[in-house]
Tab-separated table of C-alpha atoms in Angstrom:
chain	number	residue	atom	x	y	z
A	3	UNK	CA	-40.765	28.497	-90.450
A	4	UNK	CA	-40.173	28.402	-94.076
A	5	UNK	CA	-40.635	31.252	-96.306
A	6	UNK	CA	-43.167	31.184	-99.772
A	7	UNK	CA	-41.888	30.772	-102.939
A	8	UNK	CA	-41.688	34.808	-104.058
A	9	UNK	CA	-43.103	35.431	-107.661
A	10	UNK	CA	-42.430	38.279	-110.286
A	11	UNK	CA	-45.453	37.571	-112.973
A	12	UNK	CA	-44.737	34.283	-114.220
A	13	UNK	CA	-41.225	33.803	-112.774
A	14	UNK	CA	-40.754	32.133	-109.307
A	15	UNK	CA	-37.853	32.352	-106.630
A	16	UNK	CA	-38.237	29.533	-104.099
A	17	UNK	CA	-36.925	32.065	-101.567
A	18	UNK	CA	-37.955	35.568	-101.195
A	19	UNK	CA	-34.800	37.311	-101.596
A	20	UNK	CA	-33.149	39.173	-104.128
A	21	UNK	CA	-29.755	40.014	-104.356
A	22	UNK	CA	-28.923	43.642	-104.247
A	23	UNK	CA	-26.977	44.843	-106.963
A	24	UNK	CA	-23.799	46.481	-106.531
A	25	UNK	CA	-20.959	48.399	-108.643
A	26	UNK	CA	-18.265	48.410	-109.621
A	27	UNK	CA	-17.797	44.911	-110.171
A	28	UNK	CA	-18.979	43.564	-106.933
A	29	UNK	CA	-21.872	41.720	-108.603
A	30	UNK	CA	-21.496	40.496	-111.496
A	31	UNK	CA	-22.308	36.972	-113.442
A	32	UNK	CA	-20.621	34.872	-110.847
A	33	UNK	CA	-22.160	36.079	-107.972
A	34	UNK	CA	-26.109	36.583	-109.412
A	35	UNK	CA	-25.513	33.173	-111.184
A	36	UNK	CA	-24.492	31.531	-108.051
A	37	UNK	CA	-28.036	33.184	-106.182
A	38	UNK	CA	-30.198	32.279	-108.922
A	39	UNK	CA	-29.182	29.053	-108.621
A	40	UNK	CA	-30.047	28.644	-105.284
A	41	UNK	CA	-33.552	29.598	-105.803
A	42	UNK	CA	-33.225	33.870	-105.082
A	43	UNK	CA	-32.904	36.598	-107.332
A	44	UNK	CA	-29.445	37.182	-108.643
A	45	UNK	CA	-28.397	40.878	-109.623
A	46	UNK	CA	-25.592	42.139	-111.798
A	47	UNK	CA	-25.135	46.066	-111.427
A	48	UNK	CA	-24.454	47.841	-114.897
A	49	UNK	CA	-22.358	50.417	-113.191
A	50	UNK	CA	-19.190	49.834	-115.034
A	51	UNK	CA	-19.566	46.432	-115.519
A	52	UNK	CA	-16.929	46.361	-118.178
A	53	UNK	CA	-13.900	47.800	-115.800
A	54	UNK	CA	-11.712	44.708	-116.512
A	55	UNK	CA	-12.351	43.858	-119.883
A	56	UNK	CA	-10.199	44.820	-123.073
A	57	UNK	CA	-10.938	48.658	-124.243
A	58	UNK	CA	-12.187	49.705	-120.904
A	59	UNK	CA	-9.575	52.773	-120.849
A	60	UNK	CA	-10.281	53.539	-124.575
A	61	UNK	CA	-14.114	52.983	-124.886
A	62	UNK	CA	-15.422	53.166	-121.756
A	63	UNK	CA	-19.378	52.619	-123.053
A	64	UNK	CA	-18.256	50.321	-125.802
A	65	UNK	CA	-16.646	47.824	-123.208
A	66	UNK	CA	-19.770	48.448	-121.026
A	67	UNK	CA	-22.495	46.946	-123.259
A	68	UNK	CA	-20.389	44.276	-124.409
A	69	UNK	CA	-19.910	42.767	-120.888
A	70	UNK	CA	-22.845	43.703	-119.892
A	71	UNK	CA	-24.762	41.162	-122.498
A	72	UNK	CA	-22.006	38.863	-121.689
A	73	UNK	CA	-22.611	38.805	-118.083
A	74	UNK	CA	-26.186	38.583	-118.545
A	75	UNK	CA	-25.928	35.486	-120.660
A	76	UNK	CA	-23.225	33.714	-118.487
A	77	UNK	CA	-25.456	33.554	-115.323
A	78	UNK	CA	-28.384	32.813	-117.298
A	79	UNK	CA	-26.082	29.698	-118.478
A	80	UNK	CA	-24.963	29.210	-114.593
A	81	UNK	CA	-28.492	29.590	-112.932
A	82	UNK	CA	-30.341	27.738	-115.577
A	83	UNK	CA	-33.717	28.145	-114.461
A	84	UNK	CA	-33.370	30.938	-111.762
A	85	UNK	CA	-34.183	34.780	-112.088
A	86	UNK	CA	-31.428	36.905	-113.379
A	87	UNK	CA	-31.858	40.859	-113.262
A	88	UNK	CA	-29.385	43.749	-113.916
A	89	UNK	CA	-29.677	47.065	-111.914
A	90	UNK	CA	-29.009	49.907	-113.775
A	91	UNK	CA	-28.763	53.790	-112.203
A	92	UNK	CA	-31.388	56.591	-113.693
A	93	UNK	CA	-28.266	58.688	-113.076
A	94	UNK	CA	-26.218	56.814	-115.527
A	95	UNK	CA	-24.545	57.995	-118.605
A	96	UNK	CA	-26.473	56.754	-121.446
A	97	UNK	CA	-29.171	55.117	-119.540
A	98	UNK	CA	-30.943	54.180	-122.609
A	99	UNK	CA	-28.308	52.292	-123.930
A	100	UNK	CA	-28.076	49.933	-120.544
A	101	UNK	CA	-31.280	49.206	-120.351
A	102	UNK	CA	-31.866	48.169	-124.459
A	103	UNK	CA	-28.808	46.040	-123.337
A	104	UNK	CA	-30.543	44.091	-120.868
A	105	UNK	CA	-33.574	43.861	-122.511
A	106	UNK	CA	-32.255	42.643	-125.996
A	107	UNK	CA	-30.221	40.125	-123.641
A	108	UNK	CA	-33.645	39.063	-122.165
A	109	UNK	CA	-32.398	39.384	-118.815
A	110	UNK	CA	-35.642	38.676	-116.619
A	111	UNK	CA	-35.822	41.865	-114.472
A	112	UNK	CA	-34.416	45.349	-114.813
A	113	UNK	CA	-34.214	47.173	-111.390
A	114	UNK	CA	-33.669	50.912	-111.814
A	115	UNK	CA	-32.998	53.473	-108.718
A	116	UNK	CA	-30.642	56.777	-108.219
A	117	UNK	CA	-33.242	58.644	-109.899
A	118	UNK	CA	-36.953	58.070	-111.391
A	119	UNK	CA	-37.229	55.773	-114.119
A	120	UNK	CA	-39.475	57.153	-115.603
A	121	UNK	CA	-38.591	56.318	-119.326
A	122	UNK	CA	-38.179	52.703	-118.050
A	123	UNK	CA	-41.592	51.097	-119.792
A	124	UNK	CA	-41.087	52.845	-123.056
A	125	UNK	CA	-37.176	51.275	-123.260
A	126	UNK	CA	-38.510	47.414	-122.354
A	127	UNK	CA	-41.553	47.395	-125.152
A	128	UNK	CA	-41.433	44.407	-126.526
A	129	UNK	CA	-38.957	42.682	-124.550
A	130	UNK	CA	-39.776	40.109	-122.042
A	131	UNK	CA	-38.136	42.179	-118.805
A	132	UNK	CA	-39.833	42.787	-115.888
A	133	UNK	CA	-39.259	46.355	-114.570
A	134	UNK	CA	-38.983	47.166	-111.175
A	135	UNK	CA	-38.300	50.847	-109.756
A	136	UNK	CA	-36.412	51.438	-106.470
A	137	UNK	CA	-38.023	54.248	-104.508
A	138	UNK	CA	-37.518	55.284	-100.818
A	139	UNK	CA	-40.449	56.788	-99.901
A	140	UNK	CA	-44.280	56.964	-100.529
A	141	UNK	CA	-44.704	60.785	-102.611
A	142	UNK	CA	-41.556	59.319	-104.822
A	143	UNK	CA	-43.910	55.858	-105.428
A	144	UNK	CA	-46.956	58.034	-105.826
A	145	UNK	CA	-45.443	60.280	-108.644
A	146	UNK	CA	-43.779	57.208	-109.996
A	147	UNK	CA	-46.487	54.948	-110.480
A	148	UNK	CA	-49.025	57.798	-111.655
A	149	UNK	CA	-46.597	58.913	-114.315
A	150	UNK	CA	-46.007	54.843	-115.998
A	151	UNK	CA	-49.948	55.010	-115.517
A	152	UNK	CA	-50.800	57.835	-117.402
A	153	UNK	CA	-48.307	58.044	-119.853
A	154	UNK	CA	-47.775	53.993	-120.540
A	155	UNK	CA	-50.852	52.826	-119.366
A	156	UNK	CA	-48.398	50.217	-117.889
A	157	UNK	CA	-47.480	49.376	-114.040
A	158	UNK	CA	-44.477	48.351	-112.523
A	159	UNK	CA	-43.654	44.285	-112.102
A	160	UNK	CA	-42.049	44.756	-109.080
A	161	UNK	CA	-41.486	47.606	-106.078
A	162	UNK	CA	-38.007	47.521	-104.115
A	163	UNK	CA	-38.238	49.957	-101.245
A	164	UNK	CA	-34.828	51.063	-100.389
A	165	UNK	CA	-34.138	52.261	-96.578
A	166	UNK	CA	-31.922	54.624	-94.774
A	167	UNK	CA	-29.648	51.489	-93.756
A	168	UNK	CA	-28.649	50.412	-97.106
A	169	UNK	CA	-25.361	50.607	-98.887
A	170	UNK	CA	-23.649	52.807	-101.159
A	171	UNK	CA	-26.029	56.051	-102.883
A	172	UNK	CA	-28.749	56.958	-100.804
A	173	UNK	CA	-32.333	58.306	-101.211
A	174	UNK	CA	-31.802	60.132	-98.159
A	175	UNK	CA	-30.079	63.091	-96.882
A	176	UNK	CA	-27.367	62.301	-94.117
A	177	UNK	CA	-30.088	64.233	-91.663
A	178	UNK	CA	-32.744	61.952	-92.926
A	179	UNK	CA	-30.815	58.399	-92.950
A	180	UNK	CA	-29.198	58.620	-89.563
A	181	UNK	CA	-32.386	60.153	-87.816
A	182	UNK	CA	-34.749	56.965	-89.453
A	183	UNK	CA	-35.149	53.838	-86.701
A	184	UNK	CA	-38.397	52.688	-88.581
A	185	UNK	CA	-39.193	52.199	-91.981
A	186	UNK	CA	-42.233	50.524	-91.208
A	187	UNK	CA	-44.861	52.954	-91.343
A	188	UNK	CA	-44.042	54.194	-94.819
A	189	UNK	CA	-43.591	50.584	-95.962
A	190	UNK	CA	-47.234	49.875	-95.021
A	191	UNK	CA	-48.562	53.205	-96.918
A	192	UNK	CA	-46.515	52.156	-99.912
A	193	UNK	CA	-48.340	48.704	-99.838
A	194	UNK	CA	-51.744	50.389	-99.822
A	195	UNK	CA	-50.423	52.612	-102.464
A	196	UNK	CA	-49.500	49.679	-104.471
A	197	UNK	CA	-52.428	47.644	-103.578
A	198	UNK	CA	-54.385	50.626	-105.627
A	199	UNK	CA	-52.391	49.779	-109.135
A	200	UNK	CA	-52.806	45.876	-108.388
A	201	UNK	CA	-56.710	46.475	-108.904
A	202	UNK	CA	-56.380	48.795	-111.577
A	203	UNK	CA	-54.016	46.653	-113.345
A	204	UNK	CA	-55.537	43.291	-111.984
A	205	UNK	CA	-52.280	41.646	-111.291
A	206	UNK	CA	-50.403	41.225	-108.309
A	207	UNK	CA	-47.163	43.581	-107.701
A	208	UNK	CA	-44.785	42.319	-104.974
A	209	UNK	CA	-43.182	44.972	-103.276
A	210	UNK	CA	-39.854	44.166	-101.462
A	211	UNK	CA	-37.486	46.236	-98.860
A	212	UNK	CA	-34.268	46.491	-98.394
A	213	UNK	CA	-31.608	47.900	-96.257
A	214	UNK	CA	-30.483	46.967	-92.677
A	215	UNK	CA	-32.081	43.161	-93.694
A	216	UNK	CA	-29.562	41.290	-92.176
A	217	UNK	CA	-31.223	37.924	-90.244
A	218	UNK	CA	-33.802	35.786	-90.921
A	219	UNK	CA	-35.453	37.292	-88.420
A	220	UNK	CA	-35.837	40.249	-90.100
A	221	UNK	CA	-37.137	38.995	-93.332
A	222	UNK	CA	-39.887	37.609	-91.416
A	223	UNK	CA	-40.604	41.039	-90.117
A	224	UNK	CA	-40.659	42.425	-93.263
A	225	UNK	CA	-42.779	39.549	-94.595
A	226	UNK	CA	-45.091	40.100	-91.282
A	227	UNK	CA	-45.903	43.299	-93.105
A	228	UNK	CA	-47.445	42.182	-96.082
A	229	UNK	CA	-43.987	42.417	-98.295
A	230	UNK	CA	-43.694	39.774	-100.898
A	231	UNK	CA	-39.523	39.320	-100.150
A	232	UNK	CA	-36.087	41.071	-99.103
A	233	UNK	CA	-33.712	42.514	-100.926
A	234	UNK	CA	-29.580	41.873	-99.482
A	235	UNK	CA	-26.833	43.472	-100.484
A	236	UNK	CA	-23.875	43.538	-97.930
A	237	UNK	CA	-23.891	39.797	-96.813
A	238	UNK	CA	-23.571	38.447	-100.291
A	239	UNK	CA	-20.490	40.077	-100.545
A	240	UNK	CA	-19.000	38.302	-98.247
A	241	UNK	CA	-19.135	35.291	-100.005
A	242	UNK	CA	-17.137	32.840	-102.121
A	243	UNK	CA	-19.095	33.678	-104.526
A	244	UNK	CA	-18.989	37.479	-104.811
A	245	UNK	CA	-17.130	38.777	-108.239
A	246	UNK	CA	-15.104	41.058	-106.210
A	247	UNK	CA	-11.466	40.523	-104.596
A	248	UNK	CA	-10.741	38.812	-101.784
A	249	UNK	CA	-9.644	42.511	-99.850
A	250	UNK	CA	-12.571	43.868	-100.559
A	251	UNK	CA	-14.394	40.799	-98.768
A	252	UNK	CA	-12.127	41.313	-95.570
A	253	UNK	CA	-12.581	44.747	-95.660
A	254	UNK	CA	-16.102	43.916	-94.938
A	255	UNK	CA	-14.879	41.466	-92.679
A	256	UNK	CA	-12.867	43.365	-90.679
A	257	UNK	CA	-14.967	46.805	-90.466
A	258	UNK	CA	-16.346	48.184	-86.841
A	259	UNK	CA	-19.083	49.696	-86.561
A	260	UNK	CA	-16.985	53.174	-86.312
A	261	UNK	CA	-15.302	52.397	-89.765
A	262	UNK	CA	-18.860	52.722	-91.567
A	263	UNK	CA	-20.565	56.145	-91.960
A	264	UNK	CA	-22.021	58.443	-94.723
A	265	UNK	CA	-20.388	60.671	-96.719
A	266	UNK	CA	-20.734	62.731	-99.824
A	267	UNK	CA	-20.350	61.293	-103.132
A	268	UNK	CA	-19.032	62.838	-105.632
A	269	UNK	CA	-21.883	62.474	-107.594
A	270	UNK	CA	-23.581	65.194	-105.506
A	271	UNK	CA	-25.871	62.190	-103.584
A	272	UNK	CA	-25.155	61.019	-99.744
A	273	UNK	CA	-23.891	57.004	-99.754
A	274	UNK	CA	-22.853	55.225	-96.840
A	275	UNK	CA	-18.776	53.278	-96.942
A	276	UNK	CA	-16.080	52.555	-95.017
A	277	UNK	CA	-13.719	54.738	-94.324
A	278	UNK	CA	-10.708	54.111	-95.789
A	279	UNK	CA	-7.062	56.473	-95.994
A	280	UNK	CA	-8.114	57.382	-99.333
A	281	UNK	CA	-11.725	58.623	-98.549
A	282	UNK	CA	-9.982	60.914	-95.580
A	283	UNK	CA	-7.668	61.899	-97.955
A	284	UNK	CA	-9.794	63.366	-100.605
A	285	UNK	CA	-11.937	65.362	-97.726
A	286	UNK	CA	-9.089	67.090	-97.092
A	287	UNK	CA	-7.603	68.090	-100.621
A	288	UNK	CA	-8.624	66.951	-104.125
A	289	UNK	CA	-6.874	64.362	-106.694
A	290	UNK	CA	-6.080	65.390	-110.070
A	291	UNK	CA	-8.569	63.896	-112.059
A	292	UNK	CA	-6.927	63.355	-115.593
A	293	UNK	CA	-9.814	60.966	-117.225
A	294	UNK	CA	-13.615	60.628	-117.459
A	295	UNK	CA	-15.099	57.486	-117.166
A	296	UNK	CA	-18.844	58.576	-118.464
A	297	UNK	CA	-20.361	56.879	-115.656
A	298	UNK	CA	-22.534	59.554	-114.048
A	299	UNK	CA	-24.832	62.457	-115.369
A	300	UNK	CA	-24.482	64.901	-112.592
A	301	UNK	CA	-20.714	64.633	-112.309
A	302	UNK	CA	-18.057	67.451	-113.484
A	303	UNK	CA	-14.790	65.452	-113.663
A	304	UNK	CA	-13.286	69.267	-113.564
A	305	UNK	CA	-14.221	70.462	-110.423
A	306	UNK	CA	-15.521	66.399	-108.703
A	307	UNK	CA	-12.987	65.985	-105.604
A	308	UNK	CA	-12.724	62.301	-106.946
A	309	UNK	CA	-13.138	60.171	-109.810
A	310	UNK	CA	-15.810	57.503	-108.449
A	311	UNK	CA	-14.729	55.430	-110.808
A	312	UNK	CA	-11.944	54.937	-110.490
A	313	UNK	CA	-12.110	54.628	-106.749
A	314	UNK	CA	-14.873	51.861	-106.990
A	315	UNK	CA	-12.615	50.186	-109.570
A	316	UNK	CA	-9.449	50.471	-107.579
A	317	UNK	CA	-11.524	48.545	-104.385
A	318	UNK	CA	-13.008	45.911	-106.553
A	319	UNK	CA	-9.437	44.931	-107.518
A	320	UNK	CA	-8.425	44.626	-103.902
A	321	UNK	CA	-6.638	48.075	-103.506
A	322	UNK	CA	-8.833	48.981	-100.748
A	323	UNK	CA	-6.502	52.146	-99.297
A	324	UNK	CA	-6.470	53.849	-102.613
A	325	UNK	CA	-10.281	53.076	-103.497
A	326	UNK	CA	-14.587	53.822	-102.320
A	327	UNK	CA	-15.933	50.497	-100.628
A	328	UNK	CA	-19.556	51.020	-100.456
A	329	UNK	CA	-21.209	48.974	-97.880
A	330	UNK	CA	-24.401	48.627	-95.371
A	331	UNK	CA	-25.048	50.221	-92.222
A	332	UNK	CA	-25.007	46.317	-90.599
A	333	UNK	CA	-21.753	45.461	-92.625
A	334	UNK	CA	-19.967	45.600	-89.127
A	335	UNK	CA	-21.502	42.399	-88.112
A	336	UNK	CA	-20.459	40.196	-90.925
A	337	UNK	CA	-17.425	37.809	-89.398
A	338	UNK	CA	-16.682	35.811	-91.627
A	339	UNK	CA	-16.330	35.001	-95.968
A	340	UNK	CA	-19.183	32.323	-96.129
A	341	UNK	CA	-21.057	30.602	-99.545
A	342	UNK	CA	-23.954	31.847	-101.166
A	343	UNK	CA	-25.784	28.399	-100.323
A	344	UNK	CA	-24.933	28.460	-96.837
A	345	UNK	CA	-26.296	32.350	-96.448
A	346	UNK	CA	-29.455	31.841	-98.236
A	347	UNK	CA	-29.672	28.122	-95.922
A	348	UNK	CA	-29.365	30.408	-93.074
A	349	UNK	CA	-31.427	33.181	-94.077
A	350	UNK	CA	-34.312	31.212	-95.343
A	351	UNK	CA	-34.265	27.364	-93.238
């Protein structure tokens, strides 16, 4: 069986997956290039995407924006004609900023979660971004789409659901993530929900899901109930491909299922990683935070028990003992570093 083309407005993905986003540095140009160009929809996460550029430690923000709209253009260059989107958190330190960044890039999609965006329309006028909110559950899509309705008289482009089994920050408590076997019941409400807003709005609105979507065979479940795609996070990691380092792939690699569970961010939200010496470490007494990175709203860098930044940084560059690796609740059965081509051949042929 071969999968539909999966459309966004005028743009077109010749397979219906996107490519989750994920910070620090995991995906960036390299890896979202490297998807577009294979016909999906590749995602670079704005969550520090400037870590290992020049002024990083000095400017923080600065160094953001300006790789940011590098990025951006780079796998625009790479992917050619493919979609390219950027992921930026609600929760993020001068959220604004970010998402003017993307837009004035012309990135093709902005995907916004950890939070309501519900600011996002307002920041893209003008622009020629999609927008697509990330919501885990039908009351947050309900207040969502109301809210763009009545104050922007606009609708969203795109819907990502976002499940219980999904990497990194969650929209769940730890209760609420481990007890959820299904997400298939809310899926279908959300649908109807969003079938409302494609007749007021009288276009169509695909709505993708994502989280625990690890075989073909599950995208055609998902597809089975009326979704328009996928969205992937973990397996793209372990790829060629992937922007991080090569111990951060293995440590994917080489995680059992016991390795992976939830824990609490420092942030304040739940968000699911493996278990490394440093994450024990920090439960039990906390490092002496002596910078702020400006990466989150709700953190306190004075009282935090980590910096997350720094511990998402430290991963991406491979020291995995002294560092946060965010993963998937299915991250356990990857085997093996693979190619972007030969996933999406797999996932999709």
């Amino acid at each position: 069986m071969a999968f539909n083309p999966f459309k966004i407005g005028e743009l077109t993905a010749s397979v219906p997956i996107i490519q989750g986003g994920m910070g620090v540095g995991v995906s960036l140009s390299g890896l979202a290039g490297s998807v577009a160009s294979e016909g999906g929809v590749g995602v670079i996460s704005a969550a520090q995407v400037g870590y290992n550029t020049d002024g990083f430690e000095s400017n923080a923000l600065r160094a953001n924006l300006n790789a940011l709209g590098k990025h951006i253009n780079s796998a625009k260059e790479k992917a050619k004609e493919g979609i390219i989107g950027v992921n930026i958190m609600c929760a993020t330190q001068k959220y604004e900023e970010y998402v003017k960044c993307a837009a004035e890039n012309k990135v093709d999609l902005i995907i916004s979660g950890a939070g309501l965006p519900i600011n996002l329309p307002e920041l893209v006028e003008g622009s020629i971004s999609k927008i697509a909110p990330i919501i885990s559950s039908l009351k947050a899509a309900k207040v969502l789409l109301k809210t763009w309705e009545k104050r922007y008289k606009k609708t969203a482009d795109l819907v990502v659901i976002e499940g219980p089994k999904a990497g990194g920050h969650l929209g769940f408590t730890k209760e609420e993530a481990e007890a959820c076997n299904s997400m298939d019941n809310e899926i279908e409400s959300i649908l109807e929900l969003v079938s409302e807003y494609e007749d007021k709005f009288n276009k169509k609105i695909p709505v993708v899901f994502g989280g625990g979507v690890f075989l073909k065979e599950d995208i055609s479940h998902m597809l089975s109930l009326g979704l328009s795609g996928v969205q992937i996070g973990s397996r793209f990691v372990a790829t060629e491909e992937c922007d991080a380092h090569e111990n951060f792939k293995n440590a994917y690699v080489k995680a059992k299922k016991e390795d992976i569970a939830i824990i609490k961010s420092p942030v304040g939200m739940p968000g699911r990683a493996i278990i490394t010496d440093f994450i024990r470490s920090v439960m039990e007494k906390r490092e002496d935070i002596k910078k702020c990175y400006g990466c989150i709203k709700s953190c306190d860098y004075r009282i935090t028990p980590y910096c997350i930044s720094k511990a998402l940084i430290n991963s991406v560059k491979g020291d995995i003992q002294n560092g946060l690796v965010f993963c998937g609740a299915d991250t356990y059965k990857i085997n093996e570093i693979t190619t972007v081509k030969k996933l999406i051949r797999d996932l999709t042929q």
